[in-house]
mmCIF file of C-alpha atoms in Angstrom:
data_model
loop_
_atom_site.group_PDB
_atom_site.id
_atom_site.type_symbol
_atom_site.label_atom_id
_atom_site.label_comp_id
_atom_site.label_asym_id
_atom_site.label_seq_id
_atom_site.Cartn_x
_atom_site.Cartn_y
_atom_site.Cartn_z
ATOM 1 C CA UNK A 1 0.000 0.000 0.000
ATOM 2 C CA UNK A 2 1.438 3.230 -0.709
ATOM 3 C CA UNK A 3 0.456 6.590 0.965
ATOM 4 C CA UNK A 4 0.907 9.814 -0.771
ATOM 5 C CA UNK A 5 1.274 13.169 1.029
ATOM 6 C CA UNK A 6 0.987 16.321 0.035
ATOM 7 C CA UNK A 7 2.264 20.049 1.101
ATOM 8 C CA UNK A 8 3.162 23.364 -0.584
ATOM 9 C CA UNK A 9 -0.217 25.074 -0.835
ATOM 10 C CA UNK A 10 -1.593 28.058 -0.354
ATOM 11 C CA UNK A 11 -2.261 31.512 -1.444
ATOM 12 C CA UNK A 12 0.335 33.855 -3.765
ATOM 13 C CA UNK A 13 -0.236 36.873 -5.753
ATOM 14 C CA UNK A 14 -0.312 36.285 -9.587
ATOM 15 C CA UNK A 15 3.106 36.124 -10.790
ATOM 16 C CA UNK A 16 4.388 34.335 -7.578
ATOM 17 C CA UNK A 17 5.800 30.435 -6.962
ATOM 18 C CA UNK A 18 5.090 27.966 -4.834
ATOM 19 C CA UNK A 19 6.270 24.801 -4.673
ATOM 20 C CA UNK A 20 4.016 22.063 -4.007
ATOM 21 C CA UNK A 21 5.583 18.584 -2.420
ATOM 22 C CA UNK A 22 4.376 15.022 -2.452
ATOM 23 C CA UNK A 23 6.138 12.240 -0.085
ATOM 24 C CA UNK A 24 5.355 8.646 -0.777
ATOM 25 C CA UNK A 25 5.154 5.957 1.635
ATOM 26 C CA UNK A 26 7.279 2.348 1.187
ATOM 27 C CA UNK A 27 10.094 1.695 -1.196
ATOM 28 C CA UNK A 28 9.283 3.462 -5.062
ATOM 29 C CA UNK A 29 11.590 1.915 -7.800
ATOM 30 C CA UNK A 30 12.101 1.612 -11.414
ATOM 31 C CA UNK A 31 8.679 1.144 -13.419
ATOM 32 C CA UNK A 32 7.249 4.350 -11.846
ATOM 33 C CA UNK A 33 5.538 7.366 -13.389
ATOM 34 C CA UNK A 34 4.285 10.085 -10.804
ATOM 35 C CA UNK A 35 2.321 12.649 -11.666
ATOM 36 C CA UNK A 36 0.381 16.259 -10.845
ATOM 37 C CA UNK A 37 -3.536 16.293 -11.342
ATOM 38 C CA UNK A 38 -5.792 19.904 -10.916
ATOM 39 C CA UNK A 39 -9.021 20.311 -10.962
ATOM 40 C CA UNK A 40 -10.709 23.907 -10.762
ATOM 41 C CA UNK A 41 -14.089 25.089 -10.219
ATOM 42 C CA UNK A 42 -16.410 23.981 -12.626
ATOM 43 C CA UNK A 43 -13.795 22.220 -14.909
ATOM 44 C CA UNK A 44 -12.952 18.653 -15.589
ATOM 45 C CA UNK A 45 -9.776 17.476 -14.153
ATOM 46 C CA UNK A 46 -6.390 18.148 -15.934
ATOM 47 C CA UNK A 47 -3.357 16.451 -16.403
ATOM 48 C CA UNK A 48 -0.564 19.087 -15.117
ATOM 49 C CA UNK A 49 2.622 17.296 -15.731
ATOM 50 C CA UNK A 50 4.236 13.205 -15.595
ATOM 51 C CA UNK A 51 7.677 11.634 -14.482
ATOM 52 C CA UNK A 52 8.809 8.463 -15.156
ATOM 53 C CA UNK A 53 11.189 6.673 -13.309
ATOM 54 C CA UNK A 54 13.592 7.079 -16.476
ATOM 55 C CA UNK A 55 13.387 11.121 -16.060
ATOM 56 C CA UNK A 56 10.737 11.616 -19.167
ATOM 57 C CA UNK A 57 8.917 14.626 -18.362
ATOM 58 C CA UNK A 58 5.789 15.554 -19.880
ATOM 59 C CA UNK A 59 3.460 19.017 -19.071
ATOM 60 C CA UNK A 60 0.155 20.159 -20.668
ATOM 61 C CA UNK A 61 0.847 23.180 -22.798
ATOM 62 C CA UNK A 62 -0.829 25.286 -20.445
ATOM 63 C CA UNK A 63 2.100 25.389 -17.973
ATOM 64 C CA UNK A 64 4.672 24.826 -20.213
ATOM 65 C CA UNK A 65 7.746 27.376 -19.041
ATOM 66 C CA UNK A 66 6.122 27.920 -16.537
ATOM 67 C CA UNK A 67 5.988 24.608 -14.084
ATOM 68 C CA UNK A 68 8.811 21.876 -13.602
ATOM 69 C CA UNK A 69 8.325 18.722 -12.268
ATOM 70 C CA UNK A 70 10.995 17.064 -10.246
ATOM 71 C CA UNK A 71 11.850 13.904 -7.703
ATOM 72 C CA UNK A 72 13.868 12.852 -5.179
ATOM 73 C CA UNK A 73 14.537 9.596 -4.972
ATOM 74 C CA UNK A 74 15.786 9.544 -2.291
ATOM 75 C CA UNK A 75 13.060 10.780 0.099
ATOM 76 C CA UNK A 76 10.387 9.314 -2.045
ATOM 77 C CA UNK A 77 9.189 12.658 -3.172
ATOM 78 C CA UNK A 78 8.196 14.393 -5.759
ATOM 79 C CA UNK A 79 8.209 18.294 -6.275
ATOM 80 C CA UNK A 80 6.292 20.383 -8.778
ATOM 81 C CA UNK A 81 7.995 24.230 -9.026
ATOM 82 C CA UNK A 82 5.002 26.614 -10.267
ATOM 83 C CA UNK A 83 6.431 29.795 -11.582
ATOM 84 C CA UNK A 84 5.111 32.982 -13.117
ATOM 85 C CA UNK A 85 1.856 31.986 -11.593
ATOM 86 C CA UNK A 86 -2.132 33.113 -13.226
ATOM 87 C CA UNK A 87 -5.326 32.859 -11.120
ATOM 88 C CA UNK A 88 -6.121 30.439 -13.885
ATOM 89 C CA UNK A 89 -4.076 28.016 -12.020
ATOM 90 C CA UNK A 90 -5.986 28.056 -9.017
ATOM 91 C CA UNK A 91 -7.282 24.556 -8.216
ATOM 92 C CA UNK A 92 -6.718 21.666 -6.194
ATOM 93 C CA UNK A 93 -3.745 19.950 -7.318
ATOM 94 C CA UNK A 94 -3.346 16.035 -6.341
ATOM 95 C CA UNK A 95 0.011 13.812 -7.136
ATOM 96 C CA UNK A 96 -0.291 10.617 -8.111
ATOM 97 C CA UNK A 97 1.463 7.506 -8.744
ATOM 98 C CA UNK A 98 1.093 4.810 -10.847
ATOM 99 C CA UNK A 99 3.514 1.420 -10.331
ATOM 100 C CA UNK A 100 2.856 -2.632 -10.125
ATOM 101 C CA UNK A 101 -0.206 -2.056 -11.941
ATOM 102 C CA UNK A 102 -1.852 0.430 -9.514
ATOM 103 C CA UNK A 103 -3.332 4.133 -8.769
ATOM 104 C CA UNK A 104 -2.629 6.331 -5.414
ATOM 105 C CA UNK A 105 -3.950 10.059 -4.903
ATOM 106 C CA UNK A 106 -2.864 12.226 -2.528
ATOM 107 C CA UNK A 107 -5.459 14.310 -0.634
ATOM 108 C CA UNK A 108 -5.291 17.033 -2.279
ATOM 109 C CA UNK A 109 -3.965 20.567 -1.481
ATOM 110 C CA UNK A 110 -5.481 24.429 -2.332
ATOM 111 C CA UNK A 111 -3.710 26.402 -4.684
ATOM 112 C CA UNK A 112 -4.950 30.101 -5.125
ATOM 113 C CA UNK A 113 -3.405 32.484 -7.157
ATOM 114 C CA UNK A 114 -5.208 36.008 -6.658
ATOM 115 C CA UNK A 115 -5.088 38.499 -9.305
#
């Protein structure tokens, strides 16, 4: 079973950072990819931005430049750097992980960017 933990919210004026983190229970290995999810009022949610456990990176277009994903292997975690920051990126933003043919969400955690 793997537990995923998130932290980095909050508020920030519009062209601010934050950087959002996401610890993972157990052992993570090769076969991995990890993810970022958001979902903001009254729309569907998006696919942010993927990892694999080979370092391929992947980030809808809409925060391209703007948002890097990262991990450390080390602690289990993974990291997602939000730069240059638009109220249109206010949502909840969840991490995810998908190895040995499974899903885990994190809880969830509040980004608002005020304008």
């Amino acid at each position: 079973q793997v537990q995923l933990v998130e932290s980095g919210g909050g508020l920030v004026q519009s062209g601010g950072s934050l950087r959002l983190s996401c610890a993972a229970s157990g052992s993570i290995f090769r076969g991995y990819v990890m993810g970022w999810y958001r979902q903001a009022p009254g729309k569907q949610r998006e696919l942010v931005t993927t990892i694999t456990s080979s370092g391929r990176t992947n980030y809808a277009d809409s925060v391209k430049g703007r948002f890097a994903i990262s991990t450390d292997n080390a602690k289990n975690t993974v990291y997602l750097q939000m730069n240059s920051l638009k109220p249109d990126d206010t949502a909840v933003y969840y991490c995810t992980i998908s190895l040995r043919g499974s899903d885990y969400w994190g809880q969830g955690t509040q980004v608002t960017v005020s304008s």
